[in-house]
Every structure is written in structure tokens, then in C-alpha cells.
XYZ file of N, CA and C in Angstrom:
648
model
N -14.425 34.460 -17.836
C -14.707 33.479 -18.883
C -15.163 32.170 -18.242
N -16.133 31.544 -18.772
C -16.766 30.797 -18.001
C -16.059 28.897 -18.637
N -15.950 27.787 -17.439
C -14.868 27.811 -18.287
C -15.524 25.985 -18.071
N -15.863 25.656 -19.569
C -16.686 24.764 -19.828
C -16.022 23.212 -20.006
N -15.043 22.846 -19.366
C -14.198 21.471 -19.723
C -14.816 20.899 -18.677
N -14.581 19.601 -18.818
C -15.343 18.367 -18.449
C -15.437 18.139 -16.586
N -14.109 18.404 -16.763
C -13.303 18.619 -15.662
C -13.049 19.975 -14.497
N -13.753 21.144 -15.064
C -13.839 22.646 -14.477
C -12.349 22.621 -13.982
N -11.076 22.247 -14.860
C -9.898 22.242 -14.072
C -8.586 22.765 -14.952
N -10.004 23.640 -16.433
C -8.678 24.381 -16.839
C -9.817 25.269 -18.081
N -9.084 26.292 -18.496
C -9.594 26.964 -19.577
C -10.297 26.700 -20.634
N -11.458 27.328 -20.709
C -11.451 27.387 -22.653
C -10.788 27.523 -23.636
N -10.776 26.315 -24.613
C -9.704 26.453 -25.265
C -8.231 26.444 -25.303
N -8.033 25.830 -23.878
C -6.472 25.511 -23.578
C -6.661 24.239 -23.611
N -6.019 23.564 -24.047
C -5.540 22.064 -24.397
C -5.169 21.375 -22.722
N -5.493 20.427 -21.937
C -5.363 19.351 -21.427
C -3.734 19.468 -21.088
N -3.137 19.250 -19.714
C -1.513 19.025 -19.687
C -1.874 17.108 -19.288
N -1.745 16.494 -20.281
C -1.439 14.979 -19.958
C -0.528 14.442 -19.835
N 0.230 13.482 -18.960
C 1.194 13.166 -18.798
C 1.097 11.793 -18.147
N 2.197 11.123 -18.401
C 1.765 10.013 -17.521
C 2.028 10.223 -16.000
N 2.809 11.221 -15.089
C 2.316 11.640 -14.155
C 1.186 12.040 -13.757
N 0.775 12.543 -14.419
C -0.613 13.163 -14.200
C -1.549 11.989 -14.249
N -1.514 11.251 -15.298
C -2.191 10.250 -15.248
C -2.311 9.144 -14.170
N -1.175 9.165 -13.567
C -0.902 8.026 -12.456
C -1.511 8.934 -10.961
N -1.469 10.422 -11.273
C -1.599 10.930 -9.947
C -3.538 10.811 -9.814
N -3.918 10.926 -11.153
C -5.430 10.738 -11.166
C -5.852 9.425 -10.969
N -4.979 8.571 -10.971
C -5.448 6.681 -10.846
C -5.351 7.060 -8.911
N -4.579 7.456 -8.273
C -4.424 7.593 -7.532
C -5.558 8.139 -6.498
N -5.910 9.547 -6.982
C -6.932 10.243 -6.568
C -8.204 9.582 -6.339
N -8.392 9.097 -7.773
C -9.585 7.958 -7.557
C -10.106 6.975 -7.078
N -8.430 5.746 -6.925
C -8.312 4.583 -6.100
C -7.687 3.617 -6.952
N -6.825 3.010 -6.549
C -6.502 1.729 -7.582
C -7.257 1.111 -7.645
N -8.106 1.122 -6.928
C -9.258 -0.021 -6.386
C -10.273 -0.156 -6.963
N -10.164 1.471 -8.225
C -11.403 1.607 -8.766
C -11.364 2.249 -9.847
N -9.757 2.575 -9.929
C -9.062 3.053 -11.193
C -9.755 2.722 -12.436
N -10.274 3.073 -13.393
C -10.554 2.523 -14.795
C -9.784 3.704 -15.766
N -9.546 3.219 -17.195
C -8.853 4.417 -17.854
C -10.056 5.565 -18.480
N -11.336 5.377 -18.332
C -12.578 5.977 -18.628
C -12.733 6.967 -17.334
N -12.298 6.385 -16.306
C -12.413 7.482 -15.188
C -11.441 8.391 -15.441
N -10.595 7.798 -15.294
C -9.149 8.748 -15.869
C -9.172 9.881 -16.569
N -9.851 9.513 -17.445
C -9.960 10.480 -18.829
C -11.134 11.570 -18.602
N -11.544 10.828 -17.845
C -12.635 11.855 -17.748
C -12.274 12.698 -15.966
N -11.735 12.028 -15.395
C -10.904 13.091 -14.288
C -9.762 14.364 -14.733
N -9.279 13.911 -16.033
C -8.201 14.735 -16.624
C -9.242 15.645 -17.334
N -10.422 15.135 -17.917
C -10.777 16.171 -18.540
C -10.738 15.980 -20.498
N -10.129 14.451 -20.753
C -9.858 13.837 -22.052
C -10.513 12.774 -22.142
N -10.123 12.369 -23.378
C -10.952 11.147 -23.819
C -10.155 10.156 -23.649
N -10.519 8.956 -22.828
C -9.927 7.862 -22.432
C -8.596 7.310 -23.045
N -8.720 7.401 -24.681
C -8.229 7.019 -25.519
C -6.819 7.512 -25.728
N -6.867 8.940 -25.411
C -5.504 9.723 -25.616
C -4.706 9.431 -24.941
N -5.250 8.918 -23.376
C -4.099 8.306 -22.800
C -2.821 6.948 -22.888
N -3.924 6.178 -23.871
C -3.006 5.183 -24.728
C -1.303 6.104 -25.083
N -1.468 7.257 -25.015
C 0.095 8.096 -25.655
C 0.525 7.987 -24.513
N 0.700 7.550 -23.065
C 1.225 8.035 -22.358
C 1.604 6.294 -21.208
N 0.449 5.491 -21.491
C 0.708 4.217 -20.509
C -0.034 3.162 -21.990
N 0.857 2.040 -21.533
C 0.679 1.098 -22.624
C -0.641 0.198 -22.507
N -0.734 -0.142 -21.143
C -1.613 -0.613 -20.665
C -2.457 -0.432 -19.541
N -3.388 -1.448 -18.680
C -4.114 -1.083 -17.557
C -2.821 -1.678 -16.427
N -1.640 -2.672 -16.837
C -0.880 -2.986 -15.290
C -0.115 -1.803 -16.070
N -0.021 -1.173 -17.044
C 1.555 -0.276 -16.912
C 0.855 1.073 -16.869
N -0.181 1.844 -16.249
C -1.181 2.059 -15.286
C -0.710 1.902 -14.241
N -1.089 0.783 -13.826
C -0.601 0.836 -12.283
C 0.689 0.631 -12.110
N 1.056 0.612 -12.869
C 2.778 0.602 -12.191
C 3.113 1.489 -12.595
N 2.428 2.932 -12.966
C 2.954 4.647 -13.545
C 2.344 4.842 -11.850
N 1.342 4.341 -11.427
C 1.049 4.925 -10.236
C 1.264 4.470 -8.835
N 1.804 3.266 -8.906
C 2.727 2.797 -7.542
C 4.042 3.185 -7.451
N 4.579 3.679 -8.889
C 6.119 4.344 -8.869
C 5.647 5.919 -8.252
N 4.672 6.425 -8.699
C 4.287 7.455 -7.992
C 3.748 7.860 -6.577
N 3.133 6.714 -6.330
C 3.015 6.861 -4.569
C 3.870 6.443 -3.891
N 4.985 5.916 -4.099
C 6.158 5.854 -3.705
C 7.772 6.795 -3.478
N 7.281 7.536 -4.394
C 8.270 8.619 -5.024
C 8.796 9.390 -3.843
N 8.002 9.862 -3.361
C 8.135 10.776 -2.190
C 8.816 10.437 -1.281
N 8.956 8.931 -0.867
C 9.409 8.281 0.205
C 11.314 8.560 0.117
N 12.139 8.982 1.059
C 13.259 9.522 0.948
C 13.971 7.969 1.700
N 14.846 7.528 0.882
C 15.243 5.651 1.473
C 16.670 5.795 1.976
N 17.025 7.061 1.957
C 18.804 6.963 2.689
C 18.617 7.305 4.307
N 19.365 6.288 4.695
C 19.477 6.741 5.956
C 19.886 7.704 6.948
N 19.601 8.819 7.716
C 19.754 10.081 7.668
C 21.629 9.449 8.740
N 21.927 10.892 8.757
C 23.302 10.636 9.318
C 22.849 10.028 10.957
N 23.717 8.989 11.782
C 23.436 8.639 13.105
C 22.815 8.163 13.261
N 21.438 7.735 12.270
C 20.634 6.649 12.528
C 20.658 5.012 12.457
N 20.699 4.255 13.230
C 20.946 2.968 13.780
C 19.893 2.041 12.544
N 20.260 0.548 12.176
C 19.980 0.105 10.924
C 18.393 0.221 12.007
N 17.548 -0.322 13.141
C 16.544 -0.389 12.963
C 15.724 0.584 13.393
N 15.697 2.005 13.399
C 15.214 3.253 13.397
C 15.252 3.457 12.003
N 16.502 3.190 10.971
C 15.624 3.474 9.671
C 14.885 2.596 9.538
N 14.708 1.189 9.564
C 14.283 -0.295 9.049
C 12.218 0.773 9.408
N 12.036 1.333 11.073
C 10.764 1.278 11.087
C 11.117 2.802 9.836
N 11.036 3.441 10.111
C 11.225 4.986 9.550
C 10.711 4.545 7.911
N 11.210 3.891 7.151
C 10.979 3.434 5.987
C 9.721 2.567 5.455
N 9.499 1.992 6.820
C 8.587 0.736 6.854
C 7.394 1.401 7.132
N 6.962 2.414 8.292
C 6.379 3.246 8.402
C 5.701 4.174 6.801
N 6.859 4.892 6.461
C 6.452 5.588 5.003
C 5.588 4.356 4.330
N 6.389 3.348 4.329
C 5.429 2.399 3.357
C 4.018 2.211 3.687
N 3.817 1.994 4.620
C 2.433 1.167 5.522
C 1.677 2.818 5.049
N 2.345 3.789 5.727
C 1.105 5.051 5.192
C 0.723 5.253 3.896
N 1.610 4.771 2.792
C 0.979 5.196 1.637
C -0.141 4.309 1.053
N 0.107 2.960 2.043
C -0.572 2.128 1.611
C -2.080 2.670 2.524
N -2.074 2.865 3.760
C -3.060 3.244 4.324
C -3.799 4.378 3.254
N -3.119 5.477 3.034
C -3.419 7.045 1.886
C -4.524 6.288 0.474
N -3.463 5.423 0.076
C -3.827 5.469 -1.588
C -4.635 3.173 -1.441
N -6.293 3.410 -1.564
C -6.630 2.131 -1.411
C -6.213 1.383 -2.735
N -6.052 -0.057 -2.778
C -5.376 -0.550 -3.822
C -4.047 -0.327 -3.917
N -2.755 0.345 -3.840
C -1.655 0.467 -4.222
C -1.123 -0.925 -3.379
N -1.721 -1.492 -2.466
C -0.736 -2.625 -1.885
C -1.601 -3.866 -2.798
N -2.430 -4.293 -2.909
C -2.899 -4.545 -3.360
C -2.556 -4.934 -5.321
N -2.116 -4.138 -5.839
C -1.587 -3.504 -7.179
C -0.373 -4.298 -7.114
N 0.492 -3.886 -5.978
C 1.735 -4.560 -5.950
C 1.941 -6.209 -5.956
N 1.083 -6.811 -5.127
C 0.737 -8.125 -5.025
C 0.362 -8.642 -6.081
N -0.807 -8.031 -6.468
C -0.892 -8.642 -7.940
C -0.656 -8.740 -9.492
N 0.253 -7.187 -10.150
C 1.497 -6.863 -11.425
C 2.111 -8.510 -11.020
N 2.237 -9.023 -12.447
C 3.201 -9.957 -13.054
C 4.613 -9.319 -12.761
N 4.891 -7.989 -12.949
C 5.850 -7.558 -13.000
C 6.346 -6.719 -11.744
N 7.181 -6.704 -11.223
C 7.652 -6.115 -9.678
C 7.732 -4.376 -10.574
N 7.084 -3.373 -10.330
C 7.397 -2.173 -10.656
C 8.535 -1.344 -10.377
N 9.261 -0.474 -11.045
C 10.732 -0.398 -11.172
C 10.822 0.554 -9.313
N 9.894 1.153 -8.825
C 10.034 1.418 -8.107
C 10.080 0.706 -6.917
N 9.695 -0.133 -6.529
C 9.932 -1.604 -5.855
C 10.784 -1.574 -5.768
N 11.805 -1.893 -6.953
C 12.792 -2.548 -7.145
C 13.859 -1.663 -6.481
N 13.775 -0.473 -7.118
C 14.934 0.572 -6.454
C 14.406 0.588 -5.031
N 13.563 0.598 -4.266
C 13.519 0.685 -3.008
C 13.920 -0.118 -2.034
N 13.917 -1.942 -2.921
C 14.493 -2.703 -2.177
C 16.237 -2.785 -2.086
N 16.664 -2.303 -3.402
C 17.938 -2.139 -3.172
C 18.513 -1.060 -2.239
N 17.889 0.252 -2.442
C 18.201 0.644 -1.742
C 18.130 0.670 -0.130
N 17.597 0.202 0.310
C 17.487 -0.039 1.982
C 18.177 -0.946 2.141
N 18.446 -2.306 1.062
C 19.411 -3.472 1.291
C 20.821 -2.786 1.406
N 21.010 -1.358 0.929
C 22.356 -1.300 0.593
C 22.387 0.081 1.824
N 21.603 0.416 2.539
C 21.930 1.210 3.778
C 22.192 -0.300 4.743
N 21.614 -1.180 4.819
C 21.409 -2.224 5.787
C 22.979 -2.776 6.014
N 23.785 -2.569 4.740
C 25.204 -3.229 4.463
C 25.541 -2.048 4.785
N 25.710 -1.234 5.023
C 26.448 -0.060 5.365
C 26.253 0.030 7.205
N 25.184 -0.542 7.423
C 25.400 -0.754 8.976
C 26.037 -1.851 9.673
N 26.380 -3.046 8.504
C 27.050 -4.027 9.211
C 26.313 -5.485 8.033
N 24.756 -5.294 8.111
C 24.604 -6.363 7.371
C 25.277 -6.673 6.802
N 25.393 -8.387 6.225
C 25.706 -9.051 5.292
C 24.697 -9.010 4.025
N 24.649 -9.214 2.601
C 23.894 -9.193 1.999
C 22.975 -10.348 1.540
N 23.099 -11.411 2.049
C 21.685 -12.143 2.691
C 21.001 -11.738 3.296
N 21.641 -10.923 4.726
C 20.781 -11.126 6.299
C 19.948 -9.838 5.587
N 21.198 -8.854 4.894
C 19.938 -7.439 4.473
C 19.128 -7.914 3.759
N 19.069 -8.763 2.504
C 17.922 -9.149 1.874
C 16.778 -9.644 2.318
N 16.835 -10.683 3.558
C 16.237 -11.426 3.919
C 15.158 -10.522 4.801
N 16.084 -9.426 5.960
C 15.186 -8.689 6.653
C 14.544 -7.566 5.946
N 14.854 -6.819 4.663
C 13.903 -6.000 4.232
C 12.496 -7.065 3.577
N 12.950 -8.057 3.023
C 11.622 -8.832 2.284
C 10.567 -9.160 3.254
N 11.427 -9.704 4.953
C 10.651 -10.149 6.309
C 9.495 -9.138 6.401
N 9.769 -7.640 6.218
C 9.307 -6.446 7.076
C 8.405 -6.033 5.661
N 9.026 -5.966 4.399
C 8.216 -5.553 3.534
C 6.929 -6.831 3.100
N 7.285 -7.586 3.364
C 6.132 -8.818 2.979
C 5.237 -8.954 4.272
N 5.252 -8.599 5.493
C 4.614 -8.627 6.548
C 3.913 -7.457 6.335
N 3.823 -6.319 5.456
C 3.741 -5.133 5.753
C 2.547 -5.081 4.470
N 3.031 -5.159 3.599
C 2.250 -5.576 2.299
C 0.975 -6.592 2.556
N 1.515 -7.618 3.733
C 0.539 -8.523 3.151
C -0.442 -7.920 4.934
N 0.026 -7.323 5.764
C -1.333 -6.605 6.892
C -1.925 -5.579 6.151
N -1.580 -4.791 5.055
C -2.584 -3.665 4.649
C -3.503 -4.315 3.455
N -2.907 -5.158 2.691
C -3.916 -6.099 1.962
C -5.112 -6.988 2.574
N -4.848 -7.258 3.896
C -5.425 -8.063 4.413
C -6.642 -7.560 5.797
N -6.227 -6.078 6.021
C -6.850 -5.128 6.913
C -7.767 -4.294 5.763
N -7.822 -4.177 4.677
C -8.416 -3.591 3.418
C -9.475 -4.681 3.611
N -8.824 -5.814 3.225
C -10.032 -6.816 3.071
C -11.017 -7.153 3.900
N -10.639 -6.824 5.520
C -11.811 -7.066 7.103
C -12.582 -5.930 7.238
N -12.372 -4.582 6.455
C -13.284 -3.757 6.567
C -13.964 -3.474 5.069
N -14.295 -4.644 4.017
C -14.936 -4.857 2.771
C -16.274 -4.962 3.704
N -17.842 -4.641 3.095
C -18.578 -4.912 3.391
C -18.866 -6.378 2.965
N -19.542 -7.012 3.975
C -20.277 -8.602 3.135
C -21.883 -8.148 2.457
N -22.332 -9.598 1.762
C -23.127 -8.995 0.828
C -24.544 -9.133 2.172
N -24.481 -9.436 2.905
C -25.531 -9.153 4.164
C -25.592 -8.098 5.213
N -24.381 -6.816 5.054
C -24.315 -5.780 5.674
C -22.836 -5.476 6.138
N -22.649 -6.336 7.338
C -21.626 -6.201 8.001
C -20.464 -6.355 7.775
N -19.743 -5.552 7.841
C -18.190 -5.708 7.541
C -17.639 -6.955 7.780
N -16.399 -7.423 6.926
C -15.713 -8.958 7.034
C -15.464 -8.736 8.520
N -14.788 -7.934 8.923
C -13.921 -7.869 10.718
C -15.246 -8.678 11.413
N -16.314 -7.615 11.033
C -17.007 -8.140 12.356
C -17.753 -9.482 12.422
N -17.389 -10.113 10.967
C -18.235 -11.445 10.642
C -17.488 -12.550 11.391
N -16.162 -11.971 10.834
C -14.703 -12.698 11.402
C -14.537 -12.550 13.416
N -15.116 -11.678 13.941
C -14.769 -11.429 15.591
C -15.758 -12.069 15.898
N -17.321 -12.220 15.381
C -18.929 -12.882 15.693
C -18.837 -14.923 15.905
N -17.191 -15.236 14.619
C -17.440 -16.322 14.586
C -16.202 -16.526 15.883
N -14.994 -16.087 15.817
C -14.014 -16.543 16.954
C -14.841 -16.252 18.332
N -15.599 -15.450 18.767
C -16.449 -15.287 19.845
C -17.295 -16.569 20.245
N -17.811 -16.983 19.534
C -18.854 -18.363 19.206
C -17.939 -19.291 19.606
N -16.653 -19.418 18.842
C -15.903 -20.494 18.931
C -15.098 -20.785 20.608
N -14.739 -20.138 20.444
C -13.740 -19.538 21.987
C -14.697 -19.222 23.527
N -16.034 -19.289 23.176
C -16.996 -19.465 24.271
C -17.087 -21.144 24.348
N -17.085 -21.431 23.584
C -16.936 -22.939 23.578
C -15.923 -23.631 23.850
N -14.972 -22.803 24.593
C -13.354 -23.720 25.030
C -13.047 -22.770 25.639
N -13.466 -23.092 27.212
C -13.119 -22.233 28.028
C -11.422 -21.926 28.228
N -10.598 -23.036 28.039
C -9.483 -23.066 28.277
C -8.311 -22.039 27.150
N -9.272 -21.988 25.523
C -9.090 -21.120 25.138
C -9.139 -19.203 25.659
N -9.387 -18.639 26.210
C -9.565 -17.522 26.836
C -8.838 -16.601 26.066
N -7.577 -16.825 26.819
C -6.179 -15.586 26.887
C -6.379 -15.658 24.969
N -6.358 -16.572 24.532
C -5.361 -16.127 23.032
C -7.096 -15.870 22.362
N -8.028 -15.811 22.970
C -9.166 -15.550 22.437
C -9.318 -13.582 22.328
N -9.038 -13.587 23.444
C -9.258 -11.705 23.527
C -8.171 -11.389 23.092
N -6.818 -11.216 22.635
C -5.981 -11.332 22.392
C -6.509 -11.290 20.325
N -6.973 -12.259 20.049
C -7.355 -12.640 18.109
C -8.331 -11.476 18.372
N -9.508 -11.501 19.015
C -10.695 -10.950 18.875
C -10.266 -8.847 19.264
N -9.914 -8.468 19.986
C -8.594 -7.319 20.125
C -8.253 -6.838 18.728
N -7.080 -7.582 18.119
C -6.653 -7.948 17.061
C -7.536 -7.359 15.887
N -8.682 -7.888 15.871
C -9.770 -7.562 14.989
C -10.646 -6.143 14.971
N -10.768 -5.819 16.592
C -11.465 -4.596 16.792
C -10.551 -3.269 16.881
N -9.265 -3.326 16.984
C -8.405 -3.067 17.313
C -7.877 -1.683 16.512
N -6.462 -1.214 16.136
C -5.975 0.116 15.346
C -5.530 -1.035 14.390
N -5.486 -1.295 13.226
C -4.801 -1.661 12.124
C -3.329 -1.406 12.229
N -2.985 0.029 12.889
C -1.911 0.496 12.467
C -0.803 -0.067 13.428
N -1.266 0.348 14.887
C -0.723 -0.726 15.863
C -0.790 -2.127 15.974
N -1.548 -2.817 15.342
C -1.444 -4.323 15.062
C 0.172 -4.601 14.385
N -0.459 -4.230 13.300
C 1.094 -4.493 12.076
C 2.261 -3.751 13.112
N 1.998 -2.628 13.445
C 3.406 -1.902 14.783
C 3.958 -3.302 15.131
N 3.283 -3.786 16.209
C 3.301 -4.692 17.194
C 4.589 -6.103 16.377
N 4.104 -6.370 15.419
C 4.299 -7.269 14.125
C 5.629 -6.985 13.903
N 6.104 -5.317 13.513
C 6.965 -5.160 12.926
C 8.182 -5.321 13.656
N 7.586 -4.638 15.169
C 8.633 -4.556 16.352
C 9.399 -6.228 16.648
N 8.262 -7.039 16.544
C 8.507 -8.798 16.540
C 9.589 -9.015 15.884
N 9.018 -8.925 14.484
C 10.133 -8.875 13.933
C 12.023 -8.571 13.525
N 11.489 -6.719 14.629
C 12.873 -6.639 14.552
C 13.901 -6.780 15.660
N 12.950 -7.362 16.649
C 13.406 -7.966 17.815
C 14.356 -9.310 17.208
């Protein structure tokens, strides 16, 4: 049977499984970055509109689909593990999903509203952190340190490899001008290759480098 939906991703004559999972897993697929509820609908295989039954809006949208790229992430600390082997272990999961899914860090930064999954994630690591000894300041203080450093390098490594409207990627507009600058002060050098590094560099080991600082 030849099988004629919009979508080639289900039968003739079988009705659509919509859900707001489903829906968040297709914002996902697509990009937050580029999410619309017209794409949506037409990735599911429905009409934009039906999904109104399932998310209220375009941020409660994205916050059906940052609770979902998050989901997976397992936040208890396994037995024997020391507070900062989970601290990267967790921090890690985060930074990849953000690397996986473009926009989800991004999404987070900018919801009015902290998404409920956030929320349970920060408690929960605050409340392994007290189980290793933290106090519940010092735990608050160091998951926000590591999660706001972390959030704000994949927002900000998204943004150096945007194209500019003259070709070249932001990074390399950004390494063309510190090069210029830092030839011009010789005494500058060391912290010149060092920024310019930085820029040409792994994204992933940058923020590493960052995180380790930190938990030093």
C-alpha cells in the first residue's frame, strides 16, 4: 500500500500519534534554532494548528523540548563517586546536548521562565553536592558557577561559527582582528596565541579547560 502522508512516516488512513513528546522531539530534530510550529506540523505529518492541543505556546514549545533533551541525562551520583567526578560527569552530559541539539542552550537563556527541567536538575545535583559534604550555599553557588560557564561557552561558540553577512565565519573575523591588534604590541605575545588558539581551537576542550579552573 502505497503510503501517501505528508510525512511518508505512517499509513493510509491511520491517524497521526501527536503528542507533546513527539512534538518536542520534532522541534528538536529540526533545531530550536529553526523550530517553527508550521515545520512541526508538517514534520509530524499535521496541520500546524492541531498542535495548539498539545503546547500552549511557541516558549511552552520550547520548554516541551529542553525538558526533553534533558531527560535522558541520569543526575544521581553513582555509588563511590567523589563530588567532582560527578560535578564534570553531569556537566559533560550537559555541554553534549547542547553541542547535539542547536538552540537548546540558547532557548534556555532566553524563556522568561526557567523550564521545570532546569529546575529539577539544579536541585538535584545541589542535593548530591550536600550529600558529599557541601553546605547549601557552597552547593548552590558551585552548580550555578559550572552551569552558567557552560551555558554561556556553547551560546557563545554557536555564535563564532554564525556566518557574517561577507562570508566568513564570526571566529575567523574575531582571530583576523586580535592578530592585527597583538602584531602591534609586541609585548603582548604570550596571551596573544593563547586568545587567538582559543578561537581556532576544539570548543569542547576550551570550556574543558574552563571547567577544570573552576573546579580547581
Amino acid at each position: 500500500m502505497t503510503d501517501n502522508s505528508p510525512s511518508g512516516r505512517r499509513g493510509a488512513g491511520r491517524p497521526p500519534r501527536v503528542s507533546r513528546a513527539t512534538i518536542a522531539e520534532a522541534a528538536l530534530r529540526i533545531g530550536l534554532d529553526k523550530a517553527t510550529l508550521v515545520q512541526i506540523g508538517r514534520e509530524l505529518g499535521v496541520d500546524h494548528s492541531s498542535l495548539y492541543r498539545h503546547v500552549r505556546s511557541r516558549d511552552d514549545l520550547m520548554t516541551a523540548a529542553v525538558d526533553e533533551s534533558l531527560a535522558g541525562i541520569p543526575w544521581r551520583r553513582n555509588d563511590g563517586e567523589d563530588w567532582r567526578a560527578y560535578l564534570i560527569r553531569v556537566t559533560e552530559a550537559v555541554w553534549t546536548v547542547y553541542e547535539a541539539n542547536p538552540g537548546v542552550a540558547e532557548t534556555i537563556r532566553s524563556l522568561d521562565v526557567i523550564p521545570p527541567s532546569v529546575i529539577g536538575a539544579f536541585v538535584a545535583i545541589c542535593g548530591e553536592l550536600r550529600t558529599a559534604g557541601f553546605s547549601a550555599s557552597d552547593a548552590v553557588l558551585a552548580v550555578d558557577s559550572v552551569m552558567d560557564m557552560t551555558i554561556d561557552s556553547a551560546v557563545g561558540w554557536r555564535r563564532l561559527t554564525a556566518p557574517t553577512p561577507d562570508g566568513p565565519v564570526v571566529a575567523d573575523r574575531m582571530r583576523h582582528a586580535l592578530e592585527s591588534e597583538f602584531a602591534a604590541h609586541a609585548d603582548w605575545a604570550e596571551f596573544g596565541s593563547l586568545m587567538t588558539g582559543a578561537l581556532t581551537g576544539s570548543p569542547g576542550a576550551w570550556w574543558r579547560s574552563k571547567l577544570d579552573l573552576i573546579l580547581d
